[in-house]
Short mmCIF file of C-alpha atoms in Angstrom, two decimals:
data_model
loop_
_atom_site.label_atom_id
_atom_site.label_comp_id
_atom_site.label_asym_id
_atom_site.label_seq_id
_atom_site.Cartn_x
_atom_site.Cartn_y
_atom_site.Cartn_z
CA MET I 250 0.00 0.01 0.00
CA THR I 251 1.15 3.54 -0.81
CA SER I 252 1.80 5.70 2.21
CA LEU I 253 3.03 9.21 3.03
CA ILE I 254 3.38 11.68 5.90
CA LEU I 255 0.41 13.96 6.54
CA PRO I 256 0.31 17.00 8.95
CA THR I 257 -1.80 16.90 12.09
CA ASP I 258 -3.88 19.56 13.78
CA ASP I 259 -1.45 19.97 16.60
CA GLY I 260 1.58 20.73 14.24
CA GLY I 261 2.91 17.23 14.15
CA THR I 262 2.85 14.61 11.44
CA ARG I 263 1.54 11.06 11.03
CA GLU I 264 1.81 8.25 8.46
CA TYR I 265 -1.18 7.83 6.26
CA ARG I 266 -1.73 4.62 4.15
CA LEU I 267 -3.87 4.96 0.99
CA GLN I 268 -6.49 2.49 0.00
CA ALA I 269 -6.50 0.71 -3.34
CA ALA I 270 -8.02 2.58 -6.32
CA THR I 271 -11.77 2.26 -6.77
CA SER I 272 -13.16 1.37 -10.20
CA TRP I 273 -16.09 3.52 -11.27
CA ALA I 274 -17.90 2.31 -14.35
CA LYS I 275 -18.89 4.77 -17.12
CA PRO I 276 -22.44 4.59 -18.24
CA THR I 277 -23.42 2.68 -21.34
CA ALA I 278 -26.68 4.54 -21.87
CA PRO I 279 -27.90 8.15 -21.00
CA LEU I 280 -28.57 8.89 -17.35
CA THR I 281 -32.40 9.47 -17.12
CA ALA I 282 -33.59 9.17 -13.50
CA ARG I 283 -32.07 12.51 -12.51
CA ARG I 284 -30.75 15.39 -14.62
CA ALA I 285 -27.32 16.39 -13.48
CA TYR I 286 -24.80 19.09 -14.27
CA ALA I 287 -21.33 19.22 -12.77
CA ALA I 288 -20.18 22.85 -12.39
CA ALA I 289 -16.64 22.66 -13.88
CA HIS I 290 -13.61 24.64 -12.91
CA VAL I 291 -11.01 26.18 -15.18
CA ILE I 292 -7.39 25.41 -15.54
CA PRO I 293 -4.81 28.15 -16.12
CA GLU I 294 -1.60 28.11 -18.11
CA VAL I 295 1.09 27.24 -15.50
CA ALA I 296 3.42 29.96 -16.73
CA ALA I 297 0.79 32.65 -16.83
CA ASP I 298 0.62 35.51 -14.33
CA ASN I 299 -1.86 33.70 -12.06
CA THR I 300 -2.00 36.51 -9.38
CA PRO I 301 -5.02 38.52 -8.08
CA GLY I 302 -6.22 40.96 -10.66
CA ALA I 303 -4.27 39.54 -13.63
CA PRO I 304 -6.28 38.58 -16.78
CA ALA I 305 -7.17 34.97 -16.92
CA GLN I 306 -4.99 32.98 -19.30
CA LEU I 307 -6.42 29.42 -19.54
CA ASP I 308 -4.87 26.13 -20.57
CA TRP I 309 -7.54 25.41 -23.14
CA ASP I 310 -6.46 21.88 -23.87
CA ALA I 311 -6.62 20.90 -20.11
CA THR I 312 -9.78 22.98 -19.39
CA LEU I 313 -11.75 21.41 -22.27
CA ALA I 314 -10.40 17.95 -21.58
CA TYR I 315 -11.88 18.18 -18.19
CA ARG I 316 -15.29 18.85 -19.67
CA HIS I 317 -14.93 15.79 -22.04
CA GLU I 318 -14.07 13.80 -18.86
CA LEU I 319 -17.35 14.87 -17.22
CA TRP I 320 -19.38 14.12 -20.46
CA SER I 321 -17.74 10.68 -20.65
CA TYR I 322 -19.42 9.82 -17.27
CA GLY I 323 -22.83 10.89 -18.59
CA LEU I 324 -23.00 14.17 -16.66
CA GLY I 325 -23.88 17.51 -18.13
CA VAL I 326 -21.51 20.47 -17.55
CA ALA I 327 -22.47 23.77 -15.96
CA ASP I 328 -19.90 26.15 -17.27
CA ALA I 329 -18.93 29.79 -16.74
CA MET I 330 -20.40 29.60 -13.27
CA ASP I 331 -18.98 30.44 -9.82
CA THR I 332 -17.02 27.16 -9.85
CA ALA I 333 -15.23 28.58 -12.93
CA GLN I 334 -14.30 31.56 -10.77
CA ARG I 335 -16.73 34.04 -12.18
CA GLY I 336 -16.13 37.16 -10.12
CA MET I 337 -13.12 35.55 -8.54
CA GLY I 338 -10.51 35.61 -11.32
CA LEU I 339 -12.19 34.71 -14.52
CA ASP I 340 -12.81 37.97 -16.44
CA TRP I 341 -15.52 38.49 -19.00
CA ALA I 342 -13.06 38.27 -21.96
CA ALA I 343 -11.96 34.76 -20.95
CA THR I 344 -15.49 33.87 -20.06
CA GLN I 345 -16.65 34.55 -23.54
CA GLN I 346 -14.02 32.25 -24.89
CA LEU I 347 -14.90 29.55 -22.46
CA ILE I 348 -18.58 29.66 -23.36
CA LYS I 349 -17.83 29.56 -27.19
CA ARG I 350 -15.24 26.86 -26.86
CA THR I 351 -17.30 24.61 -24.55
CA GLY I 352 -20.33 24.98 -26.76
CA ALA I 353 -18.24 23.88 -29.80
CA GLU I 354 -16.83 20.91 -27.81
CA ALA I 355 -20.31 19.86 -26.80
CA ALA I 356 -21.48 19.91 -30.37
CA SER I 357 -18.56 17.72 -31.39
CA VAL I 358 -19.56 15.25 -28.55
CA VAL I 359 -23.17 15.09 -29.72
CA ALA I 360 -21.94 14.33 -33.30
CA THR I 361 -19.93 11.31 -32.12
CA GLY I 362 -23.06 9.38 -31.05
CA ASN I 363 -21.53 8.19 -27.84
CA ALA I 364 -23.81 5.74 -26.16
CA ALA I 365 -23.81 7.64 -22.82
CA ILE I 366 -25.24 10.75 -24.50
CA THR I 367 -27.55 9.25 -27.20
CA GLY I 368 -30.36 11.57 -27.94
CA LYS I 369 -29.00 14.46 -25.95
CA SER I 370 -28.61 17.96 -27.51
CA VAL I 371 -25.90 20.65 -26.77
CA ARG I 372 -28.34 22.13 -24.29
CA ASP I 373 -28.53 18.87 -22.46
CA LEU I 374 -24.72 18.60 -22.33
CA VAL I 375 -23.92 22.09 -21.22
CA SER I 376 -25.48 25.16 -19.61
CA CYS I 377 -23.59 28.33 -19.18
CA GLY I 378 -23.90 31.27 -16.87
CA ALA I 379 -25.07 34.70 -18.18
CA GLY I 380 -24.50 37.49 -15.69
CA THR I 381 -23.45 41.09 -15.45
CA ASP I 382 -19.80 40.79 -14.44
CA GLN I 383 -18.63 42.91 -17.40
CA LEU I 384 -19.92 45.91 -15.44
CA ASP I 385 -17.89 48.11 -13.13
CA ILE I 386 -20.31 48.11 -10.21
CA THR I 387 -18.46 51.00 -8.57
CA ALA I 388 -19.47 53.14 -11.55
CA LEU I 389 -23.08 52.08 -11.82
CA PRO I 390 -25.62 54.92 -11.74
CA GLU I 391 -28.47 54.76 -9.32
CA GLY I 392 -32.14 54.25 -9.96
CA ALA I 393 -33.60 53.46 -13.35
CA ALA I 394 -30.35 54.06 -15.27
CA GLY I 395 -28.56 51.46 -13.10
CA ILE I 396 -31.33 48.92 -13.64
CA GLN I 397 -31.24 49.46 -17.37
CA ALA I 398 -27.46 48.88 -17.31
CA VAL I 399 -28.04 45.59 -15.61
CA ILE I 400 -30.61 44.51 -18.15
CA ASP I 401 -28.36 45.42 -21.03
CA ALA I 402 -25.44 43.57 -19.49
CA TYR I 403 -27.59 40.42 -19.06
CA ARG I 404 -28.72 40.78 -22.64
CA GLU I 405 -25.15 40.92 -23.93
CA GLN I 406 -24.22 37.71 -22.05
CA ILE I 407 -27.42 35.87 -22.94
CA ALA I 408 -26.64 36.47 -26.55
CA VAL I 409 -23.12 35.09 -26.21
CA VAL I 410 -24.48 31.83 -24.55
CA SER I 411 -27.40 31.46 -26.95
CA GLU I 412 -25.23 31.88 -30.07
CA ALA I 413 -22.76 29.29 -28.67
CA GLY I 414 -25.58 26.77 -28.25
CA PRO I 415 -25.64 25.91 -24.44
CA LYS I 416 -28.68 26.43 -22.20
CA VAL I 417 -28.66 29.84 -20.41
CA ILE I 418 -28.31 30.02 -16.65
CA LEU I 419 -29.29 33.53 -15.43
CA MET I 420 -26.75 34.04 -12.72
CA ALA I 421 -27.27 36.10 -9.57
CA SER I 422 -25.92 39.56 -10.19
CA ARG I 423 -23.76 41.60 -7.77
CA ALA I 424 -24.69 44.73 -9.86
CA LEU I 425 -28.43 44.03 -9.46
CA ALA I 426 -28.00 43.49 -5.75
CA LYS I 427 -26.27 46.92 -5.54
CA VAL I 428 -28.75 48.96 -7.51
CA ALA I 429 -32.11 47.25 -6.80
CA ASN I 430 -34.35 49.18 -4.34
CA GLY I 431 -36.67 46.21 -3.52
CA ALA I 432 -38.47 43.20 -4.93
CA ASP I 433 -40.08 45.13 -7.72
CA ASP I 434 -36.72 45.86 -9.35
CA TYR I 435 -35.77 42.25 -9.28
CA LEU I 436 -39.08 41.29 -10.83
CA HIS I 437 -38.76 43.95 -13.49
CA VAL I 438 -35.23 42.91 -14.53
CA TYR I 439 -35.95 39.05 -14.50
CA SER I 440 -39.42 39.45 -16.18
CA THR I 441 -37.94 41.54 -18.96
CA LEU I 442 -35.26 38.97 -19.63
CA LEU I 443 -37.62 35.94 -19.40
CA GLN I 444 -40.03 37.62 -21.91
CA GLU I 445 -37.17 37.98 -24.40
CA VAL I 446 -35.39 34.61 -24.30
CA ASP I 447 -36.48 32.06 -26.91
CA GLN I 448 -35.67 28.93 -24.94
CA PRO I 449 -36.27 28.11 -21.24
CA VAL I 450 -33.48 29.14 -18.88
CA ILE I 451 -32.24 28.10 -15.40
CA LEU I 452 -32.57 30.66 -12.62
CA HIS I 453 -29.75 30.79 -10.20
CA TRP I 454 -30.11 31.83 -6.55
CA LEU I 455 -26.75 32.03 -4.81
CA GLY I 456 -26.49 32.46 -1.05
CA THR I 457 -24.19 34.79 0.79
CA MET I 458 -22.02 32.00 1.94
CA PHE I 459 -20.95 31.73 -1.70
CA ASP I 460 -20.92 35.48 -2.35
CA PRO I 461 -21.41 38.01 0.46
CA ALA I 462 -22.12 40.69 -2.18
CA LEU I 463 -25.55 39.04 -2.94
CA ALA I 464 -27.04 39.98 0.50
CA GLY I 465 -30.79 40.80 0.18
CA TYR I 466 -31.26 39.08 -3.09
CA TRP I 467 -34.78 39.04 -4.45
CA GLY I 468 -35.36 42.24 -2.33
CA SER I 469 -35.12 40.93 1.20
CA ASP I 470 -32.75 39.50 3.78
CA ASP I 471 -35.72 37.38 4.96
CA VAL I 472 -35.39 34.14 3.02
CA SER I 473 -39.17 33.49 3.31
CA VAL I 474 -40.00 36.88 1.87
CA ALA I 475 -37.36 36.49 -0.89
CA THR I 476 -38.77 32.99 -1.69
CA ASP I 477 -42.28 34.47 -2.22
CA THR I 478 -40.83 36.93 -4.73
CA PHE I 479 -38.84 34.18 -6.45
CA LEU I 480 -41.92 31.99 -6.76
CA SER I 481 -44.11 34.77 -8.08
CA LEU I 482 -41.60 35.28 -10.82
CA ILE I 483 -41.47 31.59 -11.76
CA ARG I 484 -45.20 31.18 -11.71
CA GLU I 485 -45.74 34.23 -13.95
CA HIS I 486 -43.11 32.86 -16.53
CA SER I 487 -43.05 29.11 -15.92
CA ASP I 488 -42.98 28.41 -19.69
CA LYS I 489 -39.60 30.20 -19.87
CA VAL I 490 -38.04 28.44 -16.69
CA ASP I 491 -36.44 25.05 -17.23
CA GLY I 492 -35.52 24.98 -13.59
CA VAL I 493 -34.09 26.82 -10.63
CA LYS I 494 -30.64 26.30 -9.19
CA VAL I 495 -30.67 27.00 -5.46
CA SER I 496 -27.47 27.34 -3.41
CA LEU I 497 -28.49 28.28 0.10
CA LEU I 498 -27.25 25.11 1.91
CA ASP I 499 -30.62 24.83 3.56
CA ALA I 500 -32.30 21.37 2.86
CA SER I 501 -35.61 22.17 4.50
CA HIS I 502 -35.96 25.34 2.44
CA GLU I 503 -35.24 23.43 -0.77
CA VAL I 504 -37.71 20.69 -0.03
CA ALA I 505 -40.45 23.25 0.53
CA LEU I 506 -39.49 25.26 -2.53
CA ARG I 507 -39.41 22.30 -4.97
CA ALA I 508 -42.95 21.23 -3.73
CA ALA I 509 -44.18 24.77 -4.53
CA LEU I 510 -42.73 24.95 -8.01
CA PRO I 511 -45.10 24.84 -10.98
CA GLU I 512 -45.33 21.49 -12.79
CA GLY I 513 -42.41 21.04 -15.28
CA VAL I 514 -39.96 23.40 -13.45
CA ARG I 515 -37.09 21.45 -12.08
CA LEU I 516 -35.29 22.05 -8.82
CA TYR I 517 -31.49 21.78 -9.48
CA THR I 518 -29.96 21.39 -6.08
CA GLY I 519 -26.95 23.53 -5.45
CA ASP I 520 -26.63 22.20 -1.84
CA ASP I 521 -23.16 20.79 -1.57
CA PHE I 522 -23.83 19.69 1.98
CA ASN I 523 -27.17 17.89 1.67
CA TYR I 524 -27.18 16.72 -1.89
CA PRO I 525 -27.50 12.99 -1.08
CA GLU I 526 -30.97 13.26 0.53
CA LEU I 527 -32.11 16.01 -1.79
CA ILE I 528 -31.27 13.98 -4.98
CA ASP I 529 -32.64 10.83 -3.42
CA GLY I 530 -35.89 12.68 -2.64
CA ASP I 531 -39.08 11.91 -0.72
CA GLN I 532 -42.25 9.96 -1.83
CA THR I 533 -43.34 12.83 -4.01
CA HIS I 534 -40.40 14.95 -5.21
CA HIS I 535 -36.62 14.78 -5.78
CA SER I 536 -34.08 17.31 -6.73
CA ASP I 537 -31.95 17.22 -9.86
CA ALA I 538 -28.42 18.45 -9.55
CA LEU I 539 -26.29 21.41 -10.61
CA LEU I 540 -23.37 21.04 -8.23
CA GLY I 541 -19.80 22.26 -7.80
CA ILE I 542 -19.04 19.10 -5.79
CA PHE I 543 -19.89 16.94 -8.69
CA ALA I 544 -16.83 18.33 -10.53
CA ALA I 545 -14.79 16.71 -7.74
CA ILE I 546 -16.85 13.46 -7.25
CA TYR I 547 -17.96 12.91 -10.77
CA PRO I 548 -17.00 9.14 -11.15
CA ALA I 549 -19.02 8.27 -7.96
CA ALA I 550 -21.82 10.67 -8.79
CA SER I 551 -22.20 8.96 -12.15
CA VAL I 552 -22.31 5.50 -10.73
CA ALA I 553 -24.84 6.66 -8.07
CA LEU I 554 -27.14 8.01 -10.82
CA GLN I 555 -26.63 4.80 -12.78
CA LYS I 556 -27.96 2.98 -9.81
CA TYR I 557 -31.05 5.22 -9.63
CA ASP I 558 -31.65 4.49 -13.41
CA ALA I 559 -31.41 0.76 -12.55
CA GLY I 560 -34.04 1.07 -9.83
CA GLN I 561 -31.37 0.64 -7.13
CA GLY I 562 -32.05 3.85 -5.22
CA THR I 563 -30.72 2.49 -1.92
CA GLU I 564 -27.39 1.73 -3.49
CA GLY I 565 -27.28 5.05 -5.26
CA ARG I 566 -28.02 6.93 -2.13
CA ALA I 567 -25.20 5.03 -0.28
CA ILE I 568 -22.67 6.02 -2.84
CA LEU I 569 -23.70 9.73 -2.59
CA ASP I 570 -23.50 9.36 1.22
CA SER I 571 -20.04 8.06 0.92
CA THR I 572 -18.91 11.40 -0.63
CA ARG I 573 -20.64 13.64 1.90
CA GLU I 574 -17.76 14.26 4.26
CA LEU I 575 -15.60 15.31 1.35
CA GLY I 576 -18.22 17.67 0.18
CA LYS I 577 -18.70 19.21 3.55
CA HIS I 578 -14.95 19.74 3.92
CA ILE I 579 -14.43 21.23 0.43
CA PHE I 580 -17.36 23.61 1.01
CA SER I 581 -16.55 24.39 4.57
CA ALA I 582 -16.39 28.12 5.56
CA PRO I 583 -15.29 30.31 4.00
CA THR I 584 -17.38 28.53 1.41
CA PHE I 585 -16.51 30.70 -1.56
CA TYR I 586 -13.04 29.11 -1.46
CA TYR I 587 -14.34 25.73 -2.29
CA LYS I 588 -13.00 26.10 -5.83
CA THR I 589 -9.53 25.62 -4.49
CA GLY I 590 -10.37 22.10 -3.30
CA ILE I 591 -11.87 21.15 -6.58
CA ALA I 592 -8.75 22.31 -8.55
CA PHE I 593 -6.48 20.50 -5.98
CA MET I 594 -8.31 17.27 -6.62
CA SER I 595 -7.99 17.85 -10.33
CA TRP I 596 -4.29 18.22 -9.93
CA LEU I 597 -3.93 15.20 -7.64
CA ASN I 598 -5.79 13.12 -10.30
CA GLY I 599 -3.48 14.24 -13.10
CA LYS I 600 -6.01 16.45 -14.91
CA GLN I 601 -3.86 19.48 -14.82
CA PRO I 602 -0.08 19.96 -14.90
CA GLY I 603 0.15 22.22 -11.88
CA PHE I 604 -1.77 23.21 -8.79
CA GLN I 605 -2.55 26.77 -9.94
CA MET I 606 -5.72 28.76 -10.32
CA VAL I 607 -6.50 32.05 -12.12
CA GLY I 608 -6.47 35.01 -9.79
CA GLY I 609 -4.09 33.30 -7.39
CA LEU I 610 -6.98 31.38 -5.81
CA HIS I 611 -4.76 28.32 -5.22
CA SER I 612 -3.76 30.14 -2.03
CA GLY I 613 -7.34 30.09 -0.84
CA ARG I 614 -6.94 27.08 1.48
CA SER I 615 -4.40 26.08 4.05
CA VAL I 616 -1.94 23.14 3.75
CA LEU I 617 -3.79 21.42 6.58
CA HIS I 618 -7.22 21.91 4.79
CA LEU I 619 -5.80 20.46 1.57
CA ALA I 620 -4.23 17.55 3.35
CA LYS I 621 -7.62 16.69 4.76
CA THR I 622 -9.11 17.05 1.28
CA PHE I 623 -6.55 14.43 0.03
CA GLU I 624 -7.42 11.99 2.84
CA LEU I 625 -11.22 12.26 2.42
CA ALA I 626 -10.85 11.92 -1.39
CA ASP I 627 -8.88 8.75 -0.80
CA GLN I 628 -11.53 7.34 1.60
CA ALA I 629 -14.24 8.09 -0.87
CA GLY I 630 -12.38 6.19 -3.62
CA LEU I 631 -11.87 9.39 -5.63
CA LEU I 632 -8.13 9.19 -6.19
CA LYS I 633 -7.87 7.66 -9.60
CA ASP I 634 -4.26 6.66 -9.34
CA PRO I 635 -3.27 6.60 -5.64
CA SER I 636 0.43 6.36 -6.46
CA LEU I 637 0.34 9.52 -8.54
CA ALA I 638 -1.82 11.35 -6.03
CA ALA I 639 0.52 10.38 -3.18
CA PHE I 640 3.57 11.49 -5.19
CA ARG I 641 2.07 14.85 -5.91
CA MET I 642 0.77 15.30 -2.36
CA SER I 643 4.21 14.43 -0.98
CA ASP I 644 5.86 16.97 -3.14
CA PHE I 645 3.26 19.66 -2.18
CA LEU I 646 3.78 18.98 1.55
CA ARG I 647 7.59 18.95 1.19
CA ILE I 648 7.65 22.23 -0.65
CA ASN I 649 5.36 23.69 2.11
CA GLY I 650 7.66 22.56 4.83
CA VAL I 651 5.70 19.65 6.28
CA GLY I 652 8.20 17.30 7.91
CA ALA I 653 11.15 19.60 7.26
#
């Protein structure tokens, strides 16, 4: 068995022995019992200026290969989202290229006729975030002019996504949170956009644990009041809403919300703590998935969903449960640094040449936190090649002074 020395909470070290690699089977038919998108991260050029504020320079081969990896397990890809560091290092210029390139890659996958995606369209394979992050929110005017600037920014990004082919995800907007004076402003902005789109979109509600700048979204800090506004919008435009992606890390709220949604509107869970029971569902409803954690646990997530397709829900739930501690750790506070853990696992599994992230976000977690990520990933059977992962982890720890 492969072993290495890991740091301990008290400043010491201990030997850790890795388990043997787990084999996760790829699907031989499309996943149907649940619809699932993995929110994918981006991989920078290792020699780029990956520092805070620097323009993002992506390793396109590695970034797109990661999306192909997710598709090969039957999962859809949610791209250009917060997992891809929107608002935390991925600028609008790079985002446009990401959307266009991912759309083109999805079209090429559809054309191959792979058994795992038979009958699926580009919109089934990839959904992309449309937001307002091209705006300088410090320069936004107040009142109606600010609201109009937000609408126009959304329109620009919706056009980019629509032209590239993916499904549109209307992302939560920091700019709208700044200029809106109440629920009516949110309803005006979103109603205007929903009336204009020609295909149903996914609405995105992101909590302050993921982005503190979104406080008071939907016009209130009271979640129940905000939910009433959110539901009134969806009911008014249900023909233009494919589903809602809710990331509040509140399972009871999600259960109540999905029961209140109009027929045909999906609830895509964004709860990276409680996803096993939410995807499993109750006797009446279940959640579909649009999850950042799926970018880290995608082999296990795929097999779990294959079990649901086979009518083996108990086995599927058990697999999801086996990844829960890893999800809770990667998304622990400050939650908005979860992206660092996803990129770290990508590096450990050989999917990127270096542990780097755009905007310098690879510094977002401590050595001790990442060591625990390594251990929990091993225990969940999510280190594809334990020897490679141990070699890279040992180098990382040695460079950072562990055991020196």
